[in-house]
PDB file of C-alpha atoms in Angstrom:
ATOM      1  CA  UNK A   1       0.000   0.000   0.000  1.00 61.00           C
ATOM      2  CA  UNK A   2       1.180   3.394  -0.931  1.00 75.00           C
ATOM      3  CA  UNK A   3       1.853   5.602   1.594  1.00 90.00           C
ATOM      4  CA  UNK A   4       0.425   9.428   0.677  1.00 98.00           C
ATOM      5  CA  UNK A   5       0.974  12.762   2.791  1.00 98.00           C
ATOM      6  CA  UNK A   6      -1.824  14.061   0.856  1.00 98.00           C
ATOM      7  CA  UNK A   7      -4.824  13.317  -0.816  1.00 98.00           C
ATOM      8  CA  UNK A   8      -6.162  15.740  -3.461  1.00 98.00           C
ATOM      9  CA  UNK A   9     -10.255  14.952  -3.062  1.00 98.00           C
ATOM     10  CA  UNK A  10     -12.677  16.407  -5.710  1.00 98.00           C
ATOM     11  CA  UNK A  11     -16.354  15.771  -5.856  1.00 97.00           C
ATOM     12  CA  UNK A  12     -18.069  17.159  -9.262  1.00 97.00           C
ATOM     13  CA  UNK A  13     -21.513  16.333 -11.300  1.00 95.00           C
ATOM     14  CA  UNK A  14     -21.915  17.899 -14.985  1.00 95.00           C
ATOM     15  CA  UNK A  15     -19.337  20.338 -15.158  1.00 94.00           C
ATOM     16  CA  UNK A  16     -16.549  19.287 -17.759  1.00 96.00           C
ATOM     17  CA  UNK A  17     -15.342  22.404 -19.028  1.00 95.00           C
ATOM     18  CA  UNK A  18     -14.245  23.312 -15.686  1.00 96.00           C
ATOM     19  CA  UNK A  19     -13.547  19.947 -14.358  1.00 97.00           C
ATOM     20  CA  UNK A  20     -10.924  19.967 -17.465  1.00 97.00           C
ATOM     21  CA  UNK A  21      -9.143  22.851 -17.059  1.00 97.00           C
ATOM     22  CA  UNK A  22      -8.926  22.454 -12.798  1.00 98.00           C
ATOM     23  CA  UNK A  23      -7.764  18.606 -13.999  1.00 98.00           C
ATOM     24  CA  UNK A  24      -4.991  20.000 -16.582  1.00 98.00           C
ATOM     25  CA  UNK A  25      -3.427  22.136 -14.002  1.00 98.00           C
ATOM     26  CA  UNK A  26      -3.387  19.685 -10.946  1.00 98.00           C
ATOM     27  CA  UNK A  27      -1.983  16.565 -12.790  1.00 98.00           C
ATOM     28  CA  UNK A  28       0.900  18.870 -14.194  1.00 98.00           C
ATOM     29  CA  UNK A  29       1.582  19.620 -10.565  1.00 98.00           C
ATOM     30  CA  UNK A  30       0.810  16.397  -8.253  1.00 98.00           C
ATOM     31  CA  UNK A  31       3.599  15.067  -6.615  1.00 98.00           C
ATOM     32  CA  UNK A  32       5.036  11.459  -6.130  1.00 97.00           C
ATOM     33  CA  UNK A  33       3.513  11.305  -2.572  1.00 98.00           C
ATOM     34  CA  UNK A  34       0.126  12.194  -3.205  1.00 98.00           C
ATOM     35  CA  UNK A  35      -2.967  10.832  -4.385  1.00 98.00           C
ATOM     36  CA  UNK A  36      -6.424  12.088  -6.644  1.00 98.00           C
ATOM     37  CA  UNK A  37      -9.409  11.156  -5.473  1.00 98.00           C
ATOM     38  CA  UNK A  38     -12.785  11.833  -7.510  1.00 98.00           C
ATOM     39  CA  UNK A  39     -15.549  11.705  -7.119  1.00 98.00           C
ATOM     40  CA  UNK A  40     -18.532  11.506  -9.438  1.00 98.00           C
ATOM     41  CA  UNK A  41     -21.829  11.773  -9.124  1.00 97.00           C
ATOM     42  CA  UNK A  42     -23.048  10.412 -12.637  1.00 96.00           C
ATOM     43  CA  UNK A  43     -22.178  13.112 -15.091  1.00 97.00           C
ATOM     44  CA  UNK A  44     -24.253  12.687 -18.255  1.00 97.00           C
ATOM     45  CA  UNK A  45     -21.867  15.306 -19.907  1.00 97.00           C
ATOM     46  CA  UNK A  46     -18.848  13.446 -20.783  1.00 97.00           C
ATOM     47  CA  UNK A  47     -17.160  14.694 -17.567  1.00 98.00           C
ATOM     48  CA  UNK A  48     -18.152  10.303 -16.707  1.00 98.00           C
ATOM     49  CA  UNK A  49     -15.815   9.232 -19.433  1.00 98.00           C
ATOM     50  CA  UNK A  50     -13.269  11.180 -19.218  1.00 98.00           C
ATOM     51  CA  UNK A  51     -12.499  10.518 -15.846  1.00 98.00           C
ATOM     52  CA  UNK A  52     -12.482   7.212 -16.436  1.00 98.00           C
ATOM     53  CA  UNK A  53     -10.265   7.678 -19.529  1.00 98.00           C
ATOM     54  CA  UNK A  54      -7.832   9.087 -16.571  1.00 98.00           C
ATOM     55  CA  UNK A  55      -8.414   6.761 -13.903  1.00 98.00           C
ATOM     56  CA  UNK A  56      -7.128   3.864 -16.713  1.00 98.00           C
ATOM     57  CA  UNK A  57      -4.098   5.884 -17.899  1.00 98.00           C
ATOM     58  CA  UNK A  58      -3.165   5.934 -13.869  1.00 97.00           C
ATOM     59  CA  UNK A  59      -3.533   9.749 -13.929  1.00 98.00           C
ATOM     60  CA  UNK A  60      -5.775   9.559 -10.970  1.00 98.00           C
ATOM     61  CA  UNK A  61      -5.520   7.106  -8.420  1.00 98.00           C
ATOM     62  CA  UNK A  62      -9.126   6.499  -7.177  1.00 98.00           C
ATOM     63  CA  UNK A  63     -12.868   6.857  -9.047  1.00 98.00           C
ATOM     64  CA  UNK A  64     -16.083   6.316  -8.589  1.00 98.00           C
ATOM     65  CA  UNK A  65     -19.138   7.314 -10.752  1.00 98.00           C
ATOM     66  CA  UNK A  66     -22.848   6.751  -9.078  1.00 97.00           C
ATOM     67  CA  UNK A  67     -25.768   9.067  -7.845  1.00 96.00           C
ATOM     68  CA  UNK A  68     -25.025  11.353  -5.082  1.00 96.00           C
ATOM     69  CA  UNK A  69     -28.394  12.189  -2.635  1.00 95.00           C
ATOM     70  CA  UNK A  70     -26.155  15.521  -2.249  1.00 93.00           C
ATOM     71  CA  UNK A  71     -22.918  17.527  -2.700  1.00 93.00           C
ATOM     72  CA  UNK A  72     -22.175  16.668   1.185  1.00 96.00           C
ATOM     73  CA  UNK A  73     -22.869  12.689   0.521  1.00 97.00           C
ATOM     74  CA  UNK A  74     -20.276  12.916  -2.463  1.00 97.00           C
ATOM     75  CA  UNK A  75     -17.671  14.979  -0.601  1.00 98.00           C
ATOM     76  CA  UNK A  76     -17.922  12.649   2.608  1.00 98.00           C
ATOM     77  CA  UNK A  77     -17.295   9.424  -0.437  1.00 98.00           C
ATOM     78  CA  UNK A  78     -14.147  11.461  -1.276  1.00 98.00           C
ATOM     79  CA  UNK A  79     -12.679  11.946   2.368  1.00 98.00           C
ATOM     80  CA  UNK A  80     -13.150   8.263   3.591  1.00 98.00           C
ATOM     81  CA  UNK A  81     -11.760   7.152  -0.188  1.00 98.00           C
ATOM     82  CA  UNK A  82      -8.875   9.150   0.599  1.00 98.00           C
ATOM     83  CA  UNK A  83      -5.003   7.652   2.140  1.00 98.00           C
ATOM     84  CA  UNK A  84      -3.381  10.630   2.566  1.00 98.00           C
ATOM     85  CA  UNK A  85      -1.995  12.123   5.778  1.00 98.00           C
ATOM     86  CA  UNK A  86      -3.678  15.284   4.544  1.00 98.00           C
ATOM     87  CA  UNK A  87      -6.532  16.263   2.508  1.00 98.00           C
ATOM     88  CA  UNK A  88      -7.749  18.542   0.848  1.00 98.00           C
ATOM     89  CA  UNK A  89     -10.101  19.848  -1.045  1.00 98.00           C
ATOM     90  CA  UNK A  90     -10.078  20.573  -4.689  1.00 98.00           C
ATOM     91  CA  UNK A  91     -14.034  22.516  -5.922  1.00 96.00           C
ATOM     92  CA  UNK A  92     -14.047  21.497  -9.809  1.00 95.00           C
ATOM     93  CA  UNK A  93     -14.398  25.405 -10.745  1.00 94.00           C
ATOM     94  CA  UNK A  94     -12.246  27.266  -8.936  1.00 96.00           C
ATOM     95  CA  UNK A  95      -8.326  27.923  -8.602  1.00 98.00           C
ATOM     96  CA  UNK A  96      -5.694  26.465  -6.603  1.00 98.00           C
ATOM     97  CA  UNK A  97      -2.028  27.900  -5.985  1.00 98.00           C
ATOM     98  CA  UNK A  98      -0.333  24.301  -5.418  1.00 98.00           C
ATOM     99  CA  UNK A  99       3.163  25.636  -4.643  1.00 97.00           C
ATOM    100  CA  UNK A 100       1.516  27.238  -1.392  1.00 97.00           C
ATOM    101  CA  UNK A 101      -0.737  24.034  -1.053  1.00 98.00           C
ATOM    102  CA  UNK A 102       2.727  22.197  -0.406  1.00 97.00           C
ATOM    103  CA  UNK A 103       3.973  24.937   2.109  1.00 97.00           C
ATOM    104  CA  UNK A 104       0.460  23.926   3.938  1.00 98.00           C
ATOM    105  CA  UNK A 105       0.948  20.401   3.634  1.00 98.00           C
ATOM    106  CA  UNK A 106       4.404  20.328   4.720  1.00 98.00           C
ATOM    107  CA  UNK A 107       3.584  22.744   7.655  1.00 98.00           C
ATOM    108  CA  UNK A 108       1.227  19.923   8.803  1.00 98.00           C
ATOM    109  CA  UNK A 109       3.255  17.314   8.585  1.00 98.00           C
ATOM    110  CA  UNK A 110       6.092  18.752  10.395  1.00 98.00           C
ATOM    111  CA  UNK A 111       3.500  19.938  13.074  1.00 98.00           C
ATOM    112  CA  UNK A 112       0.807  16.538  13.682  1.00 98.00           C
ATOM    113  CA  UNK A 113      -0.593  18.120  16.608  1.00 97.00           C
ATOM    114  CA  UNK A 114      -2.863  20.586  14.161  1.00 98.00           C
ATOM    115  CA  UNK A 115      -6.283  19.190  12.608  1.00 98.00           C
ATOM    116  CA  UNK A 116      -6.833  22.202  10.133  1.00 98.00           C
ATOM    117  CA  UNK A 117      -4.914  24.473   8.931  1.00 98.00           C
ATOM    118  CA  UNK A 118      -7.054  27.702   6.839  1.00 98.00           C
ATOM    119  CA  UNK A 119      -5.685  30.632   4.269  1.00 97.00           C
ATOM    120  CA  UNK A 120      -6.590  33.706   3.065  1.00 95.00           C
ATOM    121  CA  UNK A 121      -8.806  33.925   0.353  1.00 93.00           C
ATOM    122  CA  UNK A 122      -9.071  35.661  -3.307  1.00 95.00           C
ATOM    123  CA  UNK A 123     -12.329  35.865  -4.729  1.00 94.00           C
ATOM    124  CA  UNK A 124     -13.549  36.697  -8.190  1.00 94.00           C
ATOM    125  CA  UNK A 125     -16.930  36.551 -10.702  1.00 91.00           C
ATOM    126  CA  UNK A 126     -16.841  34.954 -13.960  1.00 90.00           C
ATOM    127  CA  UNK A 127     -18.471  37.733 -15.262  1.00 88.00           C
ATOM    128  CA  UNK A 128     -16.294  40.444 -13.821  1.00 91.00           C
ATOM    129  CA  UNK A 129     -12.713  38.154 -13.807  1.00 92.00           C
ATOM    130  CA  UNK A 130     -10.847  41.241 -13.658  1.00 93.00           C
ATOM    131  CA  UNK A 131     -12.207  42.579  -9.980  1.00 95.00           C
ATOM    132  CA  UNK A 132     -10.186  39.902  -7.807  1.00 96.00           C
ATOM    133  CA  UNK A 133     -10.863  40.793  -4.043  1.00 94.00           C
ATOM    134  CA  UNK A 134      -8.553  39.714  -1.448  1.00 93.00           C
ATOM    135  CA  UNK A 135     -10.597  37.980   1.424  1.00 92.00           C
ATOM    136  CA  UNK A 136      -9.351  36.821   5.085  1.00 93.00           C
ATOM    137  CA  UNK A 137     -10.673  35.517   8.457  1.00 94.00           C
ATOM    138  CA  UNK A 138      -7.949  36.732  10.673  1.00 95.00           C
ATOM    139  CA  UNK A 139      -9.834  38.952  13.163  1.00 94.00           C
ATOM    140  CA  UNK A 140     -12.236  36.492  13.420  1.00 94.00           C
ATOM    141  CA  UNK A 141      -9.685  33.514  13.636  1.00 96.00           C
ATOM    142  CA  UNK A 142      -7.792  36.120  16.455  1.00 96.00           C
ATOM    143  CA  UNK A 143     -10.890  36.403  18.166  1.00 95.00           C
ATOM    144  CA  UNK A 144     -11.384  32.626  18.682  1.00 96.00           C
ATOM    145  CA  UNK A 145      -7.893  32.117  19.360  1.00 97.00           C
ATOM    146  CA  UNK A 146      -8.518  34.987  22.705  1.00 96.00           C
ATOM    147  CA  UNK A 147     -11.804  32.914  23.762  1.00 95.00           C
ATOM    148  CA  UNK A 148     -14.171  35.987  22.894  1.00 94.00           C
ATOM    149  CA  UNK A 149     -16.016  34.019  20.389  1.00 94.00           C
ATOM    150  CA  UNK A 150     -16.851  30.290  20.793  1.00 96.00           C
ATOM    151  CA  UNK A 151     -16.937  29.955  16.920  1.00 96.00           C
ATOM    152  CA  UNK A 152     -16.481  31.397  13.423  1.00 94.00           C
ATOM    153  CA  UNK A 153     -16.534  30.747  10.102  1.00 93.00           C
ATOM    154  CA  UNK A 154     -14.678  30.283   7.296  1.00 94.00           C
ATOM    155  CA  UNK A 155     -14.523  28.542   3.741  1.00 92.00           C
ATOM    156  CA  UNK A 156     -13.278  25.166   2.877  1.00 94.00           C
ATOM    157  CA  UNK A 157     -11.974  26.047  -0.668  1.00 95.00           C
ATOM    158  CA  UNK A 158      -8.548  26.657   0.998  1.00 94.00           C
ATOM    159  CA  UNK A 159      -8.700  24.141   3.548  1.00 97.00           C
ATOM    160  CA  UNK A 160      -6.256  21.043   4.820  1.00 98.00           C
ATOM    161  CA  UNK A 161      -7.657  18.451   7.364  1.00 98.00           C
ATOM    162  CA  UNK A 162      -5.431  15.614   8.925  1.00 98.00           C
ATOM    163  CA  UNK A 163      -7.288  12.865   8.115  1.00 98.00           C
ATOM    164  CA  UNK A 164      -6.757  11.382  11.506  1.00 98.00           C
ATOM    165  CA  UNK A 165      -8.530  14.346  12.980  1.00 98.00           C
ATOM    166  CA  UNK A 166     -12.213  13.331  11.506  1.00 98.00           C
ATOM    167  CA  UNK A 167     -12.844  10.762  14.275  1.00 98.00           C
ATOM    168  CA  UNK A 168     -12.945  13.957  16.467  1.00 98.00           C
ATOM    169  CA  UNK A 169     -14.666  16.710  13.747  1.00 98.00           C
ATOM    170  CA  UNK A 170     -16.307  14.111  11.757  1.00 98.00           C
ATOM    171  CA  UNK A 171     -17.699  14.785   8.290  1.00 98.00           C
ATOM    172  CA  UNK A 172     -19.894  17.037   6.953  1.00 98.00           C
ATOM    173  CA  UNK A 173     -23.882  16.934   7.674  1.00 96.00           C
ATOM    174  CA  UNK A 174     -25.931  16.043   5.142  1.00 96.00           C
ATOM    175  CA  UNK A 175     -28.736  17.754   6.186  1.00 93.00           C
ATOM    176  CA  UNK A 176     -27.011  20.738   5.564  1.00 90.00           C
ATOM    177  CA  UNK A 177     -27.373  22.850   2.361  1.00 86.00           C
ATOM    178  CA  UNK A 178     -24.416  25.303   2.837  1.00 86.00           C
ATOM    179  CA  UNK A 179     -22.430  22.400   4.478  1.00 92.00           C
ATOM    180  CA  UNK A 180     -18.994  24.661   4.397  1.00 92.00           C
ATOM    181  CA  UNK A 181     -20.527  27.050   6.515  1.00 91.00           C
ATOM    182  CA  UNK A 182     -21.664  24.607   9.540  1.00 95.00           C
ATOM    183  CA  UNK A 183     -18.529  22.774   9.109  1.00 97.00           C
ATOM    184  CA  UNK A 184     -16.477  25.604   9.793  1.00 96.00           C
ATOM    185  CA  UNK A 185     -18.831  26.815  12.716  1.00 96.00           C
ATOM    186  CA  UNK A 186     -18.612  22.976  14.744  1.00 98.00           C
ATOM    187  CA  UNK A 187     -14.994  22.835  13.649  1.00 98.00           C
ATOM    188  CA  UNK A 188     -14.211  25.559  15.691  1.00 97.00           C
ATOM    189  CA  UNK A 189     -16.814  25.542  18.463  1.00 97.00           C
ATOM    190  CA  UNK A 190     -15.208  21.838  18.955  1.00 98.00           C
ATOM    191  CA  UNK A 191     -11.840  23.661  19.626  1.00 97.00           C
ATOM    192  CA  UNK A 192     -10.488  21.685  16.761  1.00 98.00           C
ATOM    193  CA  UNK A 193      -6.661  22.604  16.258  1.00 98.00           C
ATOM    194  CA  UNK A 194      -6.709  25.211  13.865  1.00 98.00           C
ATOM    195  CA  UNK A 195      -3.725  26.757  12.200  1.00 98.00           C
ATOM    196  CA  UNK A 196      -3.755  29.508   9.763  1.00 98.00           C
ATOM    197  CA  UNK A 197      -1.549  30.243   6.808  1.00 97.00           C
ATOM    198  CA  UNK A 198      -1.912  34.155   5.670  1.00 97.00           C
ATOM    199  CA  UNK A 199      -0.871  33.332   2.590  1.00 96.00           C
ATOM    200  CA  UNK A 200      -3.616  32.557  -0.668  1.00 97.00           C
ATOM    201  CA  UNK A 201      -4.028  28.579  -1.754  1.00 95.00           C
ATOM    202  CA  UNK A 202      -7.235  28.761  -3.390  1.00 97.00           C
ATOM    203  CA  UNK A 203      -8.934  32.032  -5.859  1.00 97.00           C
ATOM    204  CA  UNK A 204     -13.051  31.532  -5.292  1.00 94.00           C
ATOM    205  CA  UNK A 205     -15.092  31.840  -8.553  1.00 93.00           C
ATOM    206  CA  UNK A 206     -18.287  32.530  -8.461  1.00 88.00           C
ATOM    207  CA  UNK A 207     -20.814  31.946 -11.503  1.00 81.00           C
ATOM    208  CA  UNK A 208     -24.561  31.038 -11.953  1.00 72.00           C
ATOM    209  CA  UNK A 209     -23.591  27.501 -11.391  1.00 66.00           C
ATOM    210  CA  UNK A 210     -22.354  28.184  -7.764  1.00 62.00           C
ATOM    211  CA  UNK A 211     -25.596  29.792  -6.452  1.00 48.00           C
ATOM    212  CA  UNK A 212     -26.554  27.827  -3.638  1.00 48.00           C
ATOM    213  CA  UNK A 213     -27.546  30.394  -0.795  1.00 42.00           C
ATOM    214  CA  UNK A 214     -30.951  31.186  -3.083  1.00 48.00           C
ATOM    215  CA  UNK A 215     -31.981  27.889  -3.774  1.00 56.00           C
ATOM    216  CA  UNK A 216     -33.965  27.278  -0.743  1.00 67.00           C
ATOM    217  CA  UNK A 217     -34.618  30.992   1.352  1.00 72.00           C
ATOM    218  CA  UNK A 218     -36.558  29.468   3.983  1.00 78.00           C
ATOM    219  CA  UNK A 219     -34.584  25.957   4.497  1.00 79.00           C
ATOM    220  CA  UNK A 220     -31.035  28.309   4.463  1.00 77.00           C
ATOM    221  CA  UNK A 221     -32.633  30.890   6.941  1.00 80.00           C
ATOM    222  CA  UNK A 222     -34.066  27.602   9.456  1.00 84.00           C
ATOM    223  CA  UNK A 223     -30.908  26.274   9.072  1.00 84.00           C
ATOM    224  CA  UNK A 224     -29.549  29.627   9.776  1.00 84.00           C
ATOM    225  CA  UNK A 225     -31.125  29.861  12.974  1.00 86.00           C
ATOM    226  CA  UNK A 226     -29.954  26.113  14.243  1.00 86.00           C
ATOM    227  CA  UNK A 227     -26.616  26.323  13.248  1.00 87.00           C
ATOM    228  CA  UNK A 228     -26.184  29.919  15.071  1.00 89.00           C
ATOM    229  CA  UNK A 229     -28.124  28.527  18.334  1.00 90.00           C
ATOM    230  CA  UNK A 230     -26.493  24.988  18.542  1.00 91.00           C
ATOM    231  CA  UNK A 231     -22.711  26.670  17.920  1.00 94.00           C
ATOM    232  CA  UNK A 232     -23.435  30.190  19.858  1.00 93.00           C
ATOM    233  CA  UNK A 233     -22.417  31.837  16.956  1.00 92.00           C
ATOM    234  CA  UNK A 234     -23.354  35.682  16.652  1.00 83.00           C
ATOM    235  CA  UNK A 235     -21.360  35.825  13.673  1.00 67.00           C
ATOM    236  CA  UNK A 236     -20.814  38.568  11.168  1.00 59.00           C
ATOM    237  CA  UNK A 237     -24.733  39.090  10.787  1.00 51.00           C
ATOM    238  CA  UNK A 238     -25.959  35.934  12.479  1.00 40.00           C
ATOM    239  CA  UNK A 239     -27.347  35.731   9.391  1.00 45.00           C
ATOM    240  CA  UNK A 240     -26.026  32.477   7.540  1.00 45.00           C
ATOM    241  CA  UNK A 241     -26.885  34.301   3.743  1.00 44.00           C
ATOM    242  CA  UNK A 242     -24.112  36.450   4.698  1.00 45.00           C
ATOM    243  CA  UNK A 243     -21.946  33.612   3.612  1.00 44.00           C
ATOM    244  CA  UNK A 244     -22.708  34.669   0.582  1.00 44.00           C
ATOM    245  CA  UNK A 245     -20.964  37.877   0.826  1.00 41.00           C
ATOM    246  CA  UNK A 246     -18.165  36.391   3.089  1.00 43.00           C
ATOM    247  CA  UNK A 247     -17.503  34.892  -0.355  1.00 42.00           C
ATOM    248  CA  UNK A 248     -15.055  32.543   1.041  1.00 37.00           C
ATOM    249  CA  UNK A 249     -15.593  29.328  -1.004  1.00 38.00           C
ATOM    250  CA  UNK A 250     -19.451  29.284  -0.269  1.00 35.00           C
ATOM    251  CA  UNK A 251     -21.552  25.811  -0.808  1.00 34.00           C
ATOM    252  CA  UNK A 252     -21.654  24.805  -4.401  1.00 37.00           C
ATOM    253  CA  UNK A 253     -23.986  22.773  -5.574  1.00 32.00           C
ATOM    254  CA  UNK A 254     -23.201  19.762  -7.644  1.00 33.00           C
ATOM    255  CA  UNK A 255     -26.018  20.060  -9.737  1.00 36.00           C
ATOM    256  CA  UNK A 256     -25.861  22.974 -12.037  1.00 36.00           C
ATOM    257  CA  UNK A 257     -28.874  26.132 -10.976  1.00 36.00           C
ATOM    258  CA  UNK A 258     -30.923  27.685 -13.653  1.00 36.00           C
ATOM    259  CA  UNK A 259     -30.128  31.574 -13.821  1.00 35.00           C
ATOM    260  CA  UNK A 260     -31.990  32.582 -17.117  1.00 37.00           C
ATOM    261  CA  UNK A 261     -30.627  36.239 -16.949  1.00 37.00           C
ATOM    262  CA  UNK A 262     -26.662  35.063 -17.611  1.00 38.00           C
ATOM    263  CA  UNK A 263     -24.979  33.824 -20.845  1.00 44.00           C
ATOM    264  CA  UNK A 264     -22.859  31.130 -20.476  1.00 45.00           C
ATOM    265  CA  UNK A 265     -19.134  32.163 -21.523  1.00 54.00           C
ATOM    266  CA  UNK A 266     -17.528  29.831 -24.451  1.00 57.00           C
ATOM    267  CA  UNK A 267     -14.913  27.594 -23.802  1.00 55.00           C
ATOM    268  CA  UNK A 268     -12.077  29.655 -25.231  1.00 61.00           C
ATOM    269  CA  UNK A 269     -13.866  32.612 -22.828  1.00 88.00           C
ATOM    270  CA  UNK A 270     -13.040  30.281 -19.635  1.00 92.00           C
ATOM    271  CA  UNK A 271      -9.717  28.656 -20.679  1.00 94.00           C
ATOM    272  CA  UNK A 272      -8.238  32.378 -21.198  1.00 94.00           C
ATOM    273  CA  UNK A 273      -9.935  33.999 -17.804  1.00 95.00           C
ATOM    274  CA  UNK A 274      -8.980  30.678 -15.846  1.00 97.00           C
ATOM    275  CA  UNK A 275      -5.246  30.761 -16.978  1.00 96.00           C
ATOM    276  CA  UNK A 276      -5.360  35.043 -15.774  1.00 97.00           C
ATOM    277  CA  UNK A 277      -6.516  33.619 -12.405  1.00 97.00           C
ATOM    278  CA  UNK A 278      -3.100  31.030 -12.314  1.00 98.00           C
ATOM    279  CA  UNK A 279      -1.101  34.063 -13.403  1.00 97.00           C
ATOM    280  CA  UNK A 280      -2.783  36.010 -10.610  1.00 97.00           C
ATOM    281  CA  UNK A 281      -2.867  33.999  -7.818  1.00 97.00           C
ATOM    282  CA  UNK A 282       0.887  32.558  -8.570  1.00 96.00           C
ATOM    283  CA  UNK A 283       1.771  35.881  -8.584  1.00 96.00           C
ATOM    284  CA  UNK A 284       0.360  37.443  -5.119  1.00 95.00           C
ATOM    285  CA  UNK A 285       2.100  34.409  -3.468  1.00 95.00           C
ATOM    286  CA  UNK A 286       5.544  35.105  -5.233  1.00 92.00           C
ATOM    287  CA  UNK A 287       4.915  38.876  -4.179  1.00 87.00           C
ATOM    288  CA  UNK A 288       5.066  38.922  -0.357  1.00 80.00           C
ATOM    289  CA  UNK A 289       6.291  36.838   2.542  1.00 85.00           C
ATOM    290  CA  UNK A 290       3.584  34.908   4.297  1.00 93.00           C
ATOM    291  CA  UNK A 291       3.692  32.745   7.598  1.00 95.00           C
ATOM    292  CA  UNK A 292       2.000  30.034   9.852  1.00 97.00           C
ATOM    293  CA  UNK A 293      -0.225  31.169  12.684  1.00 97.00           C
ATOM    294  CA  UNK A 294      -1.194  28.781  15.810  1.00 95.00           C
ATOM    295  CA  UNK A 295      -3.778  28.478  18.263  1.00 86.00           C
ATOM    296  CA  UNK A 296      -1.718  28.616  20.817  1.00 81.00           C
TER     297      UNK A 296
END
């Protein structure tokens, strides 16, 4: 058996132009000691077959293609596929800075005592790929660190978990729509060993496709109110649709939302504004010094 100190885990339904592009630049920059892991949950776009085009070439290591009952279901298949020491994430549409990935990884093997460790955040719009916002939970991580708040949130798009660590955090709740945001919330209220890296490993990219906080006002807003009551979280707003404007990796549904009012971009369009975001992102990490911040 192989022995991995990380697991790249991706869960993805229907989305192959992205899926291809997030693919091209992860397998030119996996490493000999870690694994891909994907998950699908019965793409009738092609994005079925050409996994499994990969999976037989040896590209990726693990795959699985069946019905998911929801995006949590098929991200929880992903983590307990997984070998690695370390996990994480990889959301099929947005961008991933895996030099700084490695600086994470390493900083968690060489410390086993943390569970999680988080980053900063940059966040952009398909439709407006030139704004690129730089996004960060550091007063909020500061304040949990001091005790004045017994929980906070932040987004799993830049996120590493010891695998070890999810007999104590466990994996995320199905019942929950935006499952990122309660995840975050009992990670922390469970006083879960969280580090944080101040650099950027992951650029958010929000499109039509992403829109999960609108799907279901009054089921977000009940589950709002539980997850604020059962974590004693006051939170930005208290409000969990201001996850939405957090816009730190916010849920994403697997299945694709109707939003009449925006044209889909070509191809070409994405390939060209997804390879500005590798430029960017690459670029911000080469441009200033970043370092590792404890709980303790």
């Amino acid at each position: 058996m192989v022995n991995y100190n990380l697991s790249y885990i991706i869960a993805t339904r229907n989305r192959l132009p992205f899926l291809k592009i997030t693919l091209f630049v992860l397998l030119a920059s996996v490493q000999p000691d870690e694994e891909i892991v994907v998950v699908d949950g019965g793409s009738t776009d092609g994005s079925k077959e050409y996994l499994q085009s990969l999976f037989e070439e040896g590209k990726i290591d693990q795959f699985i293609s069946e019905p998911d009952k929801n995006q949590a279901h098929a991200w929880n298949k992903a983590m307990l596929l997984a070998k690695g020491t370390v996990l994480k994430k990889i959301i099929d549409d947005d961008v991933f800075c895996y030099e700084a990935i490695g600086e994470c990884k390493n900083y968690m093997l060489q410390n086993p005592g943390v569970d999680v460790l988080i980053s900063n955040d940059l966040a952009s719009a398909l439709n407006n790929h030139q704004n690129i916002q730089q996004c960060n939970r550091l007063l909020q991580f500061e304040k949990w660190k001091r005790g004045l708040m017994p929980s906070f949130t932040f987004g799993d798009v830049h996120m590493l978990i010891r695998r070890t660590s999810l007999a104590y955090i466990g994996l995320y709740n199905t019942a929950f729509v935006m499952m990122d945001w309660e995840y975050s919330l009992r990670i922390s209220y469970l006083k879960a060993n969280i580090a944080y890296y101040t650099g950027y490993n992951a650029l958010s990219v929000d499109h039509p496709q992403t829109i999960s906080s609108l799907k279901d006002r009054m089921l977000i807003e009940e589950q709002g109110k539980k997850g604020c009551m059962f974590y004693e979280y006051a939170g930005d707003t208290a409000e969990i649709s201001a996850w939405s404007k957090i816009k730190i990796g916010a849920g994403k549904l697997l299945k694709p939302a109707k939003n009449d009012d925006v044209k889909p971009q070509s191809v070409d369009h994405i390939d060209a504004i997804y390879a500005s975001y590798y430029d960017h992102i690459n670029e911000v990490n080469k441009a200033q010094g970043f370092k590792f911040l404890t709980k303790d």
